[in-house]
Short mmCIF file of C-alpha atoms in Angstrom, two decimals:
data_model
loop_
_atom_site.label_atom_id
_atom_site.label_comp_id
_atom_site.label_asym_id
_atom_site.label_seq_id
_atom_site.Cartn_x
_atom_site.Cartn_y
_atom_site.Cartn_z
CA MET A 972 -31.03 27.94 154.74
CA PRO A 973 -34.36 29.44 156.19
CA GLY A 974 -37.60 28.36 154.74
CA VAL A 975 -36.26 25.28 152.59
CA GLN A 976 -37.79 22.14 153.56
CA LEU A 977 -35.95 18.67 153.67
CA GLY A 978 -37.22 15.49 151.98
CA LEU A 979 -36.17 11.96 152.64
CA THR A 980 -35.47 9.85 149.31
CA LEU A 981 -36.45 6.34 149.82
CA GLY A 982 -36.81 5.45 146.05
CA TYR A 983 -38.03 2.36 144.86
CA TRP A 984 -36.79 -1.40 145.98
CA SER A 985 -34.51 -3.53 144.03
CA ARG A 986 -34.36 -7.38 144.71
CA ALA A 987 -36.34 -7.07 148.03
CA MET A 988 -37.80 -4.66 150.60
CA PRO A 989 -34.70 -2.75 152.21
CA ASP A 990 -34.12 -3.19 155.88
CA GLY A 991 -35.13 -0.12 158.24
CA VAL A 992 -37.16 1.89 155.93
CA VAL A 993 -39.84 2.46 158.21
CA GLU A 994 -37.52 3.29 161.29
CA LEU A 995 -35.40 5.43 158.96
CA ALA A 996 -38.54 7.49 158.01
CA ALA A 997 -39.43 7.85 161.76
CA ALA A 998 -35.88 8.93 162.44
CA ALA A 999 -36.03 11.55 159.82
CA GLU A 1000 -39.23 12.99 161.21
CA ARG A 1001 -37.57 13.14 164.77
CA ALA A 1002 -34.57 14.92 163.37
CA GLY A 1003 -36.88 17.56 161.43
CA PHE A 1004 -37.53 16.40 157.82
CA ASP A 1005 -40.63 17.60 156.21
CA ALA A 1006 -41.48 14.71 153.53
CA ALA A 1007 -40.68 11.15 152.86
CA TRP A 1008 -40.63 10.07 149.30
CA THR A 1009 -41.21 6.68 147.64
CA GLY A 1010 -40.86 5.71 144.00
CA GLU A 1011 -41.65 3.05 141.53
CA SER A 1012 -40.05 1.69 138.26
CA TRP A 1013 -41.04 -1.85 137.53
CA GLY A 1014 -40.87 -3.54 140.84
CA SER A 1015 -42.23 -2.12 143.99
CA ASP A 1016 -45.03 0.16 143.91
CA ALA A 1017 -44.91 3.88 145.32
CA PHE A 1018 -48.11 3.86 147.66
CA SER A 1019 -47.62 0.74 149.77
CA PRO A 1020 -44.51 1.58 151.72
CA LEU A 1021 -45.92 5.16 152.45
CA VAL A 1022 -48.92 3.15 154.47
CA LEU A 1023 -46.20 1.63 156.77
CA ILE A 1024 -44.47 4.85 157.12
CA ALA A 1025 -47.74 6.62 158.06
CA ALA A 1026 -48.47 4.29 160.95
CA ALA A 1027 -45.08 4.94 162.34
CA THR A 1028 -44.98 8.74 161.95
CA GLU A 1029 -47.37 11.67 162.88
CA ARG A 1030 -45.98 14.62 160.95
CA ILE A 1031 -44.06 14.19 158.20
CA ARG A 1032 -45.54 14.56 154.68
CA LEU A 1033 -45.94 11.50 152.48
CA GLY A 1034 -45.15 11.69 148.78
CA THR A 1035 -45.15 9.49 145.65
CA GLY A 1036 -42.03 10.57 143.89
CA ILE A 1037 -43.20 9.32 141.40
CA ALA A 1038 -46.29 7.36 140.68
CA GLN A 1039 -46.36 6.29 137.01
CA LEU A 1040 -49.37 7.45 135.13
CA ALA A 1041 -49.34 4.36 132.90
CA ALA A 1042 -49.63 1.98 135.92
CA ARG A 1043 -53.19 3.06 136.94
CA THR A 1044 -56.11 4.59 135.40
CA PRO A 1045 -56.66 7.94 136.90
CA THR A 1046 -59.68 6.79 139.19
CA ALA A 1047 -57.39 4.04 140.54
CA THR A 1048 -54.66 6.64 141.34
CA ALA A 1049 -57.34 8.67 142.88
CA MET A 1050 -58.48 5.84 145.09
CA HIS A 1051 -54.83 5.11 146.28
CA ALA A 1052 -54.38 8.83 147.06
CA ILE A 1053 -57.52 9.21 149.08
CA THR A 1054 -56.75 5.88 150.85
CA LEU A 1055 -53.22 7.10 152.03
CA ASP A 1056 -54.68 10.71 152.89
CA HIS A 1057 -57.01 9.13 155.11
CA ILE A 1058 -54.40 6.75 156.68
CA SER A 1059 -51.97 9.57 157.21
CA GLY A 1060 -54.50 11.99 158.44
CA GLY A 1061 -54.09 14.37 155.55
CA ARG A 1062 -50.32 14.15 154.53
CA ALA A 1063 -50.26 12.81 151.25
CA ILE A 1064 -48.64 14.35 148.21
CA LEU A 1065 -49.29 12.60 144.83
CA GLY A 1066 -46.35 13.11 142.90
CA LEU A 1067 -46.98 11.67 139.17
CA GLY A 1068 -44.86 11.13 136.14
CA VAL A 1069 -45.16 9.92 132.73
CA SER A 1070 -41.83 7.66 132.35
CA GLY A 1071 -40.28 7.00 129.19
CA PRO A 1072 -41.74 4.86 126.11
CA GLN A 1073 -39.60 1.81 127.03
CA VAL A 1074 -41.36 1.39 130.47
CA VAL A 1075 -44.77 2.66 129.31
CA GLU A 1076 -44.97 0.44 126.24
CA GLY A 1077 -42.38 -2.31 127.48
CA TRP A 1078 -43.74 -2.99 131.09
CA TYR A 1079 -47.16 -1.30 131.01
CA GLY A 1080 -48.37 -2.38 127.57
CA GLN A 1081 -49.85 1.24 127.15
CA PRO A 1082 -49.22 3.71 124.23
CA SER A 1083 -46.95 6.46 125.15
CA VAL A 1084 -47.90 8.87 122.45
CA ARG A 1085 -48.81 12.62 123.19
CA PRO A 1086 -47.80 12.28 126.76
CA LEU A 1087 -48.62 16.10 127.59
CA ALA A 1088 -52.18 15.78 126.56
CA ARG A 1089 -52.56 12.43 128.39
CA THR A 1090 -51.14 14.07 131.59
CA ARG A 1091 -53.42 17.14 131.37
CA GLU A 1092 -56.38 14.75 131.12
CA TYR A 1093 -55.21 12.69 134.01
CA VAL A 1094 -54.97 15.64 136.29
CA GLU A 1095 -58.10 17.02 135.28
CA ILE A 1096 -59.78 13.70 136.09
CA LEU A 1097 -58.10 13.59 139.59
CA ARG A 1098 -59.20 17.10 140.52
CA ARG A 1099 -62.90 16.14 139.90
CA VAL A 1100 -62.70 13.06 141.67
CA PHE A 1101 -61.17 14.81 144.78
CA GLU A 1102 -63.73 17.69 144.70
CA ARG A 1103 -66.32 14.93 144.59
CA SER A 1104 -68.87 17.72 143.48
CA GLY A 1105 -71.01 15.06 141.16
CA PRO A 1106 -70.60 11.83 139.34
CA LEU A 1107 -67.65 11.65 137.24
CA GLU A 1108 -68.15 12.33 133.37
CA PHE A 1109 -65.41 12.92 131.17
CA ALA A 1110 -65.00 12.84 127.53
CA GLY A 1111 -61.19 13.11 126.54
CA GLU A 1112 -59.12 11.98 123.96
CA HIS A 1113 -57.29 9.47 126.20
CA PHE A 1114 -59.67 8.81 129.04
CA GLN A 1115 -63.47 8.65 128.93
CA HIS A 1116 -66.06 8.21 131.82
CA PRO A 1117 -68.08 6.31 131.19
CA TYR A 1118 -66.09 4.47 128.68
CA THR A 1119 -67.48 4.62 125.32
CA GLY A 1120 -64.80 3.32 123.08
CA PRO A 1121 -64.19 0.04 121.13
CA GLY A 1122 -65.84 -3.07 123.04
CA ALA A 1123 -67.88 -0.90 125.53
CA GLU A 1124 -71.38 -2.52 126.22
CA GLY A 1125 -72.76 0.79 126.78
CA LEU A 1126 -73.86 0.22 130.41
CA GLY A 1127 -71.17 2.44 132.19
CA LYS A 1128 -72.72 4.65 134.87
CA PRO A 1129 -71.17 7.83 136.20
CA LEU A 1130 -70.11 7.29 139.47
CA LYS A 1131 -68.72 9.42 142.56
CA VAL A 1132 -66.10 8.33 144.75
CA MET A 1133 -67.68 6.74 148.00
CA THR A 1134 -64.89 7.77 150.20
CA HIS A 1135 -64.96 11.45 150.94
CA PRO A 1136 -61.42 13.04 150.30
CA LEU A 1137 -60.16 14.70 153.28
CA ARG A 1138 -59.19 17.80 150.85
CA SER A 1139 -57.88 18.41 147.41
CA ILE A 1140 -54.82 16.31 147.71
CA PRO A 1141 -51.80 18.29 146.15
CA ILE A 1142 -50.53 17.11 142.86
CA TRP A 1143 -46.96 17.33 141.82
CA ILE A 1144 -45.43 16.09 138.61
CA GLY A 1145 -42.35 15.05 137.35
CA ALA A 1146 -41.17 16.85 134.39
CA GLU A 1147 -38.18 17.72 132.36
CA GLY A 1148 -38.98 19.12 128.92
CA PRO A 1149 -39.63 22.75 128.67
CA ARG A 1150 -43.21 22.26 127.47
CA ASN A 1151 -43.77 19.78 130.22
CA VAL A 1152 -42.50 21.85 132.85
CA ALA A 1153 -44.59 24.84 131.66
CA GLN A 1154 -47.72 22.56 131.80
CA THR A 1155 -46.75 21.58 135.23
CA VAL A 1156 -46.68 25.13 136.40
CA ASP A 1157 -50.24 25.49 134.64
CA ILE A 1158 -51.94 22.45 136.40
CA ALA A 1159 -50.11 21.14 139.31
CA ASP A 1160 -49.09 22.12 142.72
CA GLY A 1161 -45.72 21.33 142.81
CA TRP A 1162 -42.63 20.22 140.38
CA LEU A 1163 -40.51 17.22 140.65
CA PRO A 1164 -37.27 17.63 138.49
CA LEU A 1165 -35.14 14.52 138.19
CA TYR A 1166 -32.17 17.05 138.44
CA TYR A 1167 -31.63 20.73 138.78
CA SER A 1168 -28.76 23.16 138.91
CA PRO A 1169 -29.28 26.21 140.87
CA MET A 1170 -26.07 27.52 139.00
CA ARG A 1171 -28.10 27.30 135.65
CA PRO A 1172 -31.50 28.97 136.61
CA GLU A 1173 -32.04 30.20 133.12
CA VAL A 1174 -32.78 26.70 132.13
CA TYR A 1175 -36.31 26.91 133.55
CA ALA A 1176 -36.41 30.48 134.28
CA SER A 1177 -39.25 31.20 131.71
CA GLN A 1178 -41.41 28.25 132.55
CA LEU A 1179 -41.19 28.91 136.32
CA ALA A 1180 -41.78 32.94 135.85
CA ALA A 1181 -45.56 31.87 135.81
CA ALA A 1182 -45.73 29.52 138.81
CA PRO A 1183 -48.55 30.57 141.22
CA GLU A 1184 -48.06 31.67 144.88
CA GLY A 1185 -47.61 28.51 146.85
CA PHE A 1186 -46.03 26.32 144.01
CA GLU A 1187 -43.55 23.98 145.32
CA ILE A 1188 -40.38 22.56 143.87
CA ALA A 1189 -38.42 19.52 145.38
CA VAL A 1190 -35.10 18.34 143.91
CA HIS A 1191 -33.32 15.07 144.61
CA THR A 1192 -29.58 16.08 145.56
CA THR A 1193 -26.55 14.23 147.00
CA LEU A 1194 -25.65 15.48 150.38
CA ARG A 1195 -22.47 14.22 151.58
CA VAL A 1196 -19.64 15.53 154.03
CA CYS A 1197 -16.33 14.39 153.14
CA GLY A 1198 -12.73 16.10 152.74
CA PHE A 1199 -11.57 17.80 149.70
CA ASP A 1200 -9.52 14.65 148.65
CA SER A 1201 -12.70 12.55 148.57
CA ILE A 1202 -15.01 14.77 146.52
CA ALA A 1203 -14.29 12.97 143.21
CA ASP A 1204 -14.97 9.58 145.15
CA ALA A 1205 -18.23 11.17 146.48
CA LEU A 1206 -19.28 12.18 143.06
CA TRP A 1207 -18.86 8.82 141.45
CA PRO A 1208 -22.26 7.25 142.42
CA VAL A 1209 -23.58 10.55 141.25
CA ARG A 1210 -22.03 10.24 137.81
CA ALA A 1211 -23.10 6.44 137.66
CA ASN A 1212 -26.64 7.36 138.29
CA LEU A 1213 -26.54 10.28 135.53
CA GLY A 1214 -24.85 7.72 132.94
CA PHE A 1215 -27.75 5.25 133.64
CA TYR A 1216 -30.52 7.64 133.15
CA ILE A 1217 -28.77 9.75 130.50
CA GLY A 1218 -27.59 6.84 128.60
CA GLY A 1219 -30.02 4.03 129.02
CA MET A 1220 -33.51 5.31 130.34
CA GLY A 1221 -34.94 5.90 126.83
CA ALA A 1222 -33.98 5.05 123.27
CA GLU A 1223 -31.77 7.11 120.88
CA GLY A 1224 -33.37 10.23 120.14
CA GLN A 1225 -36.02 9.63 122.70
CA ASN A 1226 -34.51 10.11 126.09
CA TYR A 1227 -35.55 13.21 127.99
CA HIS A 1228 -32.74 12.89 130.41
CA THR A 1229 -30.21 13.09 127.74
CA LYS A 1230 -31.99 16.20 126.33
CA LEU A 1231 -32.01 17.98 129.51
CA MET A 1232 -28.35 17.49 130.09
CA ALA A 1233 -27.65 18.84 126.62
CA ARG A 1234 -29.82 21.93 127.65
CA MET A 1235 -28.07 22.43 130.75
CA GLY A 1236 -24.78 23.15 128.74
CA TYR A 1237 -23.44 19.51 128.36
CA GLU A 1238 -24.66 18.81 124.87
CA GLU A 1239 -21.58 17.07 123.62
CA ALA A 1240 -21.02 15.12 126.73
CA ALA A 1241 -24.69 13.82 126.98
CA TYR A 1242 -24.70 12.55 123.56
CA GLU A 1243 -21.20 10.79 124.03
CA VAL A 1244 -22.63 9.30 127.27
CA GLN A 1245 -25.73 8.07 125.44
CA ARG A 1246 -23.81 6.71 122.53
CA LEU A 1247 -21.38 4.72 124.71
CA PHE A 1248 -24.09 3.27 127.07
CA LEU A 1249 -26.20 1.95 123.99
CA GLU A 1250 -23.11 0.40 122.67
CA GLY A 1251 -22.83 -1.64 125.89
CA ARG A 1252 -19.83 0.42 127.20
CA ARG A 1253 -21.38 1.37 130.53
CA ASP A 1254 -18.19 2.04 132.48
CA GLU A 1255 -17.13 4.23 129.84
CA ALA A 1256 -20.54 6.00 129.70
CA ILE A 1257 -20.31 6.80 133.43
CA ALA A 1258 -16.61 7.89 133.12
CA ALA A 1259 -17.67 10.16 130.40
CA VAL A 1260 -20.10 12.09 132.45
CA PRO A 1261 -18.52 15.49 133.63
CA GLU A 1262 -17.48 15.53 137.16
CA GLU A 1263 -18.30 19.39 137.27
CA PHE A 1264 -21.82 18.44 136.14
CA ALA A 1265 -22.24 16.12 138.97
CA ASP A 1266 -20.97 18.54 141.45
CA GLU A 1267 -23.05 21.37 140.50
CA ILE A 1268 -26.39 19.41 141.01
CA SER A 1269 -24.96 17.78 144.22
CA LEU A 1270 -23.76 19.02 147.80
CA VAL A 1271 -20.46 17.38 148.60
CA GLY A 1272 -17.25 18.25 150.36
CA PRO A 1273 -16.33 19.81 153.78
CA VAL A 1274 -18.94 21.34 155.94
CA GLU A 1275 -17.85 24.92 154.65
CA ARG A 1276 -17.98 24.18 151.14
CA ILE A 1277 -21.63 22.65 151.49
CA ARG A 1278 -22.73 25.71 153.13
CA GLU A 1279 -21.14 27.97 150.63
CA ARG A 1280 -22.76 26.04 147.87
CA LEU A 1281 -26.04 26.22 149.64
CA GLN A 1282 -26.29 29.89 149.23
CA ALA A 1283 -27.09 29.13 145.27
CA TRP A 1284 -29.90 26.89 146.31
CA GLU A 1285 -31.28 29.56 148.84
CA GLU A 1286 -31.62 32.13 145.98
CA SER A 1287 -33.25 29.52 143.56
CA PRO A 1288 -36.96 28.80 143.43
CA VAL A 1289 -36.58 25.30 144.99
CA THR A 1290 -38.52 25.00 148.24
CA MET A 1291 -37.32 21.24 149.01
CA LEU A 1292 -34.07 19.55 148.97
CA ASN A 1293 -34.58 15.66 148.91
CA VAL A 1294 -31.79 13.82 150.17
CA ALA A 1295 -30.93 9.93 150.47
CA ALA A 1296 -29.60 10.05 154.20
CA ARG A 1297 -29.71 6.43 155.40
CA SER A 1298 -29.16 6.79 159.34
CA GLU A 1299 -30.41 8.89 162.05
CA GLN A 1300 -27.24 10.52 162.44
CA GLU A 1301 -27.13 11.52 158.50
CA CYS A 1302 -30.75 12.96 158.94
CA ARG A 1303 -29.68 15.25 161.78
CA GLN A 1304 -26.63 16.30 159.94
CA ALA A 1305 -28.67 17.14 157.04
CA VAL A 1306 -30.99 19.27 159.00
CA GLU A 1307 -28.08 20.88 160.70
CA LEU A 1308 -26.60 21.82 157.22
CA VAL A 1309 -29.79 22.83 155.38
CA LYS A 1310 -32.03 24.08 158.24
CA GLY A 1311 -29.75 24.89 160.87
#
């Protein structure tokens, strides 16, 4: 699969820091991976683990996939990104995402209205900080620098970031809805879809038609070599993950993941999964995720089957496949299959 890059999906922590995260990233770099990605939900943050990885690696790019907008002001995010970029010698990718209302309002205590407008302003402020052409002044609907809203003392001063950015750090955005993806193509350097099917390019064809040269797309996919008789077992964790996101990561009528599955040709199943999950019938919700849907966004089975299915990815606009390899052997196997 010439030209397609490989990313290592590290995600976010659950109860505690997983063992061997730094060693795994270093092994991925040795094997030939191009990037390592961390995430955040409402536990570990996306930036701190990348600092450890930066110290143990030399080449691999380091991406937040994704840092949540509501977690930090745009200028705080810019400070994190500039610091990481310096520490890593210019290897940072700033992956951003809105998250859903349950997290934005429930965990961060921030309003969740007008996410597209909020994202556009956020990215514009980041660009201005990275450019460092002058003190930051911005008068938006959602963000103001200096702040002049309720409670302001009127003493705010336009400031210019003290630490000089090494470069304009690339900004990638996690987006799912058609309007959100279209805006991502317009304002960002890359796109991080939650899931993507190379067999259904029409789902995002109109939005991606406007992508500029050099625009990158990194897709998380499950890569697992197994026998034909084990494919169903290999896809079960994929279905469990889909069931959680489609059923539970959002409210009824306001779940981006459910709507995406529906647009991908599985409307009836999508809303059935959501209904079962919201009723507390989680096992039934997972079982209701069609195996064929999990299969078309994954790469599982014998080596020959995986290589055959990789052809669809090769013909797609995707530039990077992110996989959750968990050993140096799995990293090398992924490189051999995808880049060999």
